[in-house]
Short mmCIF file of C-alpha atoms in Angstrom, two decimals:
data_model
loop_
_atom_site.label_atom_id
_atom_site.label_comp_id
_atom_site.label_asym_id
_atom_site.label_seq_id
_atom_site.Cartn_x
_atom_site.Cartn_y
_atom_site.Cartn_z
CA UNK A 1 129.93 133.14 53.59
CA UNK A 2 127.77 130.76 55.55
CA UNK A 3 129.01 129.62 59.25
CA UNK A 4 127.90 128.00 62.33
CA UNK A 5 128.75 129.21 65.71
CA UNK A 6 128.21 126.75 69.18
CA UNK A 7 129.36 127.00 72.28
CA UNK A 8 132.70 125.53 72.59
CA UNK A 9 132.37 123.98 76.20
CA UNK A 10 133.81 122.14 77.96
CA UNK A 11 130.22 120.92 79.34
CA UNK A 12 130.14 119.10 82.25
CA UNK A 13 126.87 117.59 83.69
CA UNK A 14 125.71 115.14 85.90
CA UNK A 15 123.85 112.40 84.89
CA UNK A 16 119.83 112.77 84.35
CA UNK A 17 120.71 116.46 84.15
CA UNK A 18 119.31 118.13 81.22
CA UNK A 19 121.31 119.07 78.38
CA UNK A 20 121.16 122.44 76.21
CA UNK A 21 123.86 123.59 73.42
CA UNK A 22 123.45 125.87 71.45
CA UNK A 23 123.89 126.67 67.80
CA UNK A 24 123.35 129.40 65.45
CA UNK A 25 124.04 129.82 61.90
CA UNK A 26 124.59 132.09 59.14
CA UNK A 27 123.67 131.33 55.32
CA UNK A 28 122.59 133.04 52.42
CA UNK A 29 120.45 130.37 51.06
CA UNK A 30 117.96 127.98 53.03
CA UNK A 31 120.25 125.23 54.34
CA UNK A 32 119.40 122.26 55.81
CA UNK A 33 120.32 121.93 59.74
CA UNK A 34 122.43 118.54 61.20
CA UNK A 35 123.92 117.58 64.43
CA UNK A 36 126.99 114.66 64.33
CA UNK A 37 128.36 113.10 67.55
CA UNK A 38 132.06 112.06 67.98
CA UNK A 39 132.82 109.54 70.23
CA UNK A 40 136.71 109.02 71.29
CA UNK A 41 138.64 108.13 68.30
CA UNK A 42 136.05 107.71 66.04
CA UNK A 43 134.01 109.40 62.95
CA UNK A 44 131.19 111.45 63.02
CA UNK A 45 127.78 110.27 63.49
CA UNK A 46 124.52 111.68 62.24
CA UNK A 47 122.57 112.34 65.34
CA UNK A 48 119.57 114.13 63.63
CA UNK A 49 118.67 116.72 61.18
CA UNK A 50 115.79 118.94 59.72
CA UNK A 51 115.37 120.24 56.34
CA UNK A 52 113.14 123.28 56.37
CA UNK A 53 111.88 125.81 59.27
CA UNK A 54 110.19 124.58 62.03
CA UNK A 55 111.20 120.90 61.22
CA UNK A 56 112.30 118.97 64.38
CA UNK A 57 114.84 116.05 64.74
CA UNK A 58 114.76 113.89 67.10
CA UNK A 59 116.80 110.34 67.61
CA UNK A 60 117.87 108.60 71.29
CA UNK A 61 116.45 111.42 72.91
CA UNK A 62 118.07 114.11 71.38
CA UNK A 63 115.87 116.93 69.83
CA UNK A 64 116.69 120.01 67.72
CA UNK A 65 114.15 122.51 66.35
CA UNK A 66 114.53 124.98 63.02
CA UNK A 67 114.50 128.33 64.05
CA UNK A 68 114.61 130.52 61.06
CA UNK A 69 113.57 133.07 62.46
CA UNK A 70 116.28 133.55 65.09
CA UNK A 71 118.47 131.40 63.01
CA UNK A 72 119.07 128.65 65.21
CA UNK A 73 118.89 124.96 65.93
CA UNK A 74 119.49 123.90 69.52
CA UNK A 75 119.96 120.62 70.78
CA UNK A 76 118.34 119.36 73.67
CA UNK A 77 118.34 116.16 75.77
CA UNK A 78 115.99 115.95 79.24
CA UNK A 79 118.30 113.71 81.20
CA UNK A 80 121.75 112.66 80.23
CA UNK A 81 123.28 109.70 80.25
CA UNK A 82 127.52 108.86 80.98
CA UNK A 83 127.35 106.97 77.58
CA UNK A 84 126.43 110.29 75.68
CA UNK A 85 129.76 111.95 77.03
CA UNK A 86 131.50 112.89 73.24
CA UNK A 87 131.78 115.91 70.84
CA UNK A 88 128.83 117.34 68.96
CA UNK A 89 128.80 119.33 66.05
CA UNK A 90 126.31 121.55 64.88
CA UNK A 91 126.42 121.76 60.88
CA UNK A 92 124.43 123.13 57.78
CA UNK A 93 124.15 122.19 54.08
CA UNK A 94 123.77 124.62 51.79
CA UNK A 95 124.05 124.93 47.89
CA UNK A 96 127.33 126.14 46.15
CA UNK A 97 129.44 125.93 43.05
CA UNK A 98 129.85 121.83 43.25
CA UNK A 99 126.93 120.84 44.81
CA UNK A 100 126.52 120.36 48.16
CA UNK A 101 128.71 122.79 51.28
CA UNK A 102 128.80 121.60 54.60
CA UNK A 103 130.26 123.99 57.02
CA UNK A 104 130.88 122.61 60.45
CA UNK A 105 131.21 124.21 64.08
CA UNK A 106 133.95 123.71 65.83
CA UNK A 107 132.31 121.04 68.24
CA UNK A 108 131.08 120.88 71.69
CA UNK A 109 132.70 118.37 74.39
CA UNK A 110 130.27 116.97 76.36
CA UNK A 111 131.12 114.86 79.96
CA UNK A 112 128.60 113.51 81.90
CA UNK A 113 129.30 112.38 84.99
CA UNK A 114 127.72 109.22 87.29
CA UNK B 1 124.07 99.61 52.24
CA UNK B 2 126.58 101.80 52.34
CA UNK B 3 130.21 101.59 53.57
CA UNK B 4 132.95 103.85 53.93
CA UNK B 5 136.40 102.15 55.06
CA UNK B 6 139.91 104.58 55.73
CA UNK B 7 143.25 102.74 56.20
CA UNK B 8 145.11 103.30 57.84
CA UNK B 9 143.91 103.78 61.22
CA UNK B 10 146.92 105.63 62.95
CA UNK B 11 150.03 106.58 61.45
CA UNK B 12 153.05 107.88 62.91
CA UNK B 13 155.73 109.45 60.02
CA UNK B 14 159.04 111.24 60.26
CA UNK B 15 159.02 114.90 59.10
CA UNK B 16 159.50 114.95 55.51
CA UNK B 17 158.37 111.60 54.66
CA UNK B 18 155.88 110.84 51.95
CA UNK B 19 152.24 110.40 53.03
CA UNK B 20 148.79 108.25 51.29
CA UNK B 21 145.74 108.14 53.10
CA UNK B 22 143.39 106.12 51.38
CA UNK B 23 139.45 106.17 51.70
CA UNK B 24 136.91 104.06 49.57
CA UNK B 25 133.06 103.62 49.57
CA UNK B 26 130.77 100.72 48.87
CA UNK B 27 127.92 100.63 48.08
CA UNK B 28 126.75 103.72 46.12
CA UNK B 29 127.81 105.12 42.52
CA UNK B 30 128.83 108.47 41.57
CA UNK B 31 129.58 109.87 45.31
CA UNK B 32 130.50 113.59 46.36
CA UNK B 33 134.11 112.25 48.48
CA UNK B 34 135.17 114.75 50.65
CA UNK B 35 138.92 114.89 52.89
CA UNK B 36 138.71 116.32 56.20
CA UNK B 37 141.28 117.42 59.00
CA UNK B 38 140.50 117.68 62.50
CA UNK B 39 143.10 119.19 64.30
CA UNK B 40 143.58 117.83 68.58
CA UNK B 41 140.52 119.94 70.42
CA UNK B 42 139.53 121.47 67.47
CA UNK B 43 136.41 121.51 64.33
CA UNK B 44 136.76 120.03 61.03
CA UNK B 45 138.76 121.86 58.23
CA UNK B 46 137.74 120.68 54.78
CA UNK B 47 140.84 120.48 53.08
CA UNK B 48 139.49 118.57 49.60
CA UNK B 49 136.39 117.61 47.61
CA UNK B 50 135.78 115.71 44.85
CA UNK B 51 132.66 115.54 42.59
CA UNK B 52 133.99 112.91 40.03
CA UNK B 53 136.75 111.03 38.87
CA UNK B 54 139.77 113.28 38.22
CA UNK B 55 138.15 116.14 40.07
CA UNK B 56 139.48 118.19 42.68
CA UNK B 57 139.00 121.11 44.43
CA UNK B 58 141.06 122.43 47.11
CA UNK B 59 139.88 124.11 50.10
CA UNK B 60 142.82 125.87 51.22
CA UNK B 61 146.13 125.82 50.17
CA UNK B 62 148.98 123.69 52.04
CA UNK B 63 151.19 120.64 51.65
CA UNK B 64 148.60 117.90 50.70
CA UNK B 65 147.15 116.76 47.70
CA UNK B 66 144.76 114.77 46.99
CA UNK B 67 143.22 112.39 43.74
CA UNK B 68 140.25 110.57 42.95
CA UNK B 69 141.67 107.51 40.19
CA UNK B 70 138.29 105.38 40.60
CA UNK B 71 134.77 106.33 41.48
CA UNK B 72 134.99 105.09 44.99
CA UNK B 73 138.62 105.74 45.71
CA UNK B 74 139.95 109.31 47.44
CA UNK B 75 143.19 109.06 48.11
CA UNK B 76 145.32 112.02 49.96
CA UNK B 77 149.15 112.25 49.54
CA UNK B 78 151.75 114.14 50.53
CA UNK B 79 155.69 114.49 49.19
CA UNK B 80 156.84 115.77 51.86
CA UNK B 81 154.89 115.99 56.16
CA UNK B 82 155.59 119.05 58.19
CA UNK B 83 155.01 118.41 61.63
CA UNK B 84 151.58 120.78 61.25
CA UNK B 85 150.56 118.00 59.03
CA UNK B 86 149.53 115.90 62.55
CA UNK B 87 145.80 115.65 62.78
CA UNK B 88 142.69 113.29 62.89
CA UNK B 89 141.90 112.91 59.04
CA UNK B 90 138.56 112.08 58.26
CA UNK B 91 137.01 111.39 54.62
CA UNK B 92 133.44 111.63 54.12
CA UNK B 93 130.89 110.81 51.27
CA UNK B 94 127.68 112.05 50.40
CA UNK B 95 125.11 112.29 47.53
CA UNK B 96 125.09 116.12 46.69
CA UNK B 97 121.73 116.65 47.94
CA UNK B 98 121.06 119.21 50.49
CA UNK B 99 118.83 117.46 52.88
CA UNK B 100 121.73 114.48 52.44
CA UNK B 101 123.95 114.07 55.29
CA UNK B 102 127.33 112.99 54.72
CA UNK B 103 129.30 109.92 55.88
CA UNK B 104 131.62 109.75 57.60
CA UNK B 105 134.61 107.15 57.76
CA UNK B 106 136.55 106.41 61.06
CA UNK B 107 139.43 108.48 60.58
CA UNK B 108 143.01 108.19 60.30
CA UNK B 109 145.34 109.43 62.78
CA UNK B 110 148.74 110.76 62.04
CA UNK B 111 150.94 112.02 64.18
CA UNK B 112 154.19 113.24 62.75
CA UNK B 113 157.01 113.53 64.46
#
C-alpha cells in the first residue's frame, strides 16, 4: 500500500539556519504531494502542495519540489524563524475505493531556537 | 468559506464511561468527513471516513464508532473508554479530489483516566 516515510527528528536549529526534512513516498498511482504544520495544541495546517512531477510549492518561505523520479518531496526553508518551531507532516493523496486516501507521516518536530 | 468546528476542546473521562465527539462543517455540501487520532509524539491514525450520510468505513478495528446523521455532522462515540482511548482527535473534511487538501478542525483532546 502507499506510505510516506520522514525523518522523525527531533530537529533543533538556530534561528536564520536553514531548514531541510526530508520525505519520501511510496504509491502505486500518481498522488498528489502536501505538507501540514501543527502548532501546539492545534489542527493541521496546509503549508503547501504540488499535484504532478516537478510541481513546486511554495508559501511563507517554505518550498517543496516533486521528485518522481526519486520519489520524493523535500521541504526546505533558507533561514528559520522561532515562530516556525511545530510539527510537519509530509502527506500524499492518492485514489482508492471511496475516493480520496490520504496517508500521513508520522511528523517531524521542529525547534528553533533565538 | 469554509468552517470546520470540533467540541469539545479537551475532555477528561473515567475508564469505561461513554464518549461523543462531535465535528461539523459549514460551508460546503456533500463533504468526504474523516475522524482522526493522534496519539502524544506520534502521526495521525485514520480511524473513520465517511463519504455520505449513513456511511462508514472503518479503518481499523477498536472500541469507537462513529456516524454521520446529517451531511455536515460526524460524530464519534464510544460505550465504553479504555485508557488507550487517550489521544488528540482530529476530524477533517475534504472534497474527494486528489489535488484537494483536507481540513482540518482543531482537535479534541481526551485524556482518560
Amino acid at each position: 500500500g502507499d506510505s510516506v516515510t520522514q525523518m522523525e527528528g527531533p530537529v533543533t536549529l538556530s534561528e536564520e539556519a536553514f531548514l531541510t526534512i526530508n520525505c519520501t513516498y511510496t504509491a502505486t498511482g500518481y498522488p498528489s504531494l502536501f505538507w501540514y504544520v501543527q502548532y501546539p495544541g492545534e489542527g493541521l495546517q496546509l503549508l503547501l502542495k504540488a499535484t504532478k512531477a516537478d510541481d513546486k510549492g511554495s508559501n511563507k518561505g517554505f518550498e517543496a519540489t516533486y521528485r518522481k523520479e526519486t520519489t520524493s518531496f523535500h521541504l526546505e526553508k533558507g533561514s528559520v524563524q522561532v515562530s516556525d518551531s511545530a510539527v510537519y507532516f509530509c502527506a500524499l493523496s492518492d485514489s482508492f475505493s471511496y475516493g480520496q486516501n490520504f496517508v500521513f507521516g508520522p511528523g517531524t518536530r521542529l525547534s528553533v531556537l533565538p | 468559506s469554509q468552517t470546520i468546528h470540533q467540541w469539545p476542546a479537551t475532555l477528561v473521562q473515567p475508564v469505561g464511561s461513554p464518549l461523543s465527539l462531535e465535528c461539523t462543517v459549514e460551508g460546503t455540501s456533500n463533504p468526504n468527513l474523516y475522524w482522526y487520532r493522534q496519539a502524544a509524539g506520534r502521526g495521525l491514525q485514520l480511524l473513520f471516513y465517511s463519504v455520505g450520510i449513513g456511511q462508514i468505513s472503518s479503518e481499523v478495528p477498536q472500541n469507537l464508532s462513529a456516524s454521520r446523521p446529517q451531511d455536515r455532522q460526524f460524530i464519534l462515540s464510544s460505550k465504553k473508554l479504555l485508557l488507550s482511548d487517550s489521544g488528540f482527535y482530529l476530524c477533517a473534511w475534504g472534497t474527494g479530489l486528489l489535488t484537494d487538501t483536507q481540513y482540518f478542525g482543531p482537535g479534541t483532546r481526551l485524556t482518560v483516566l
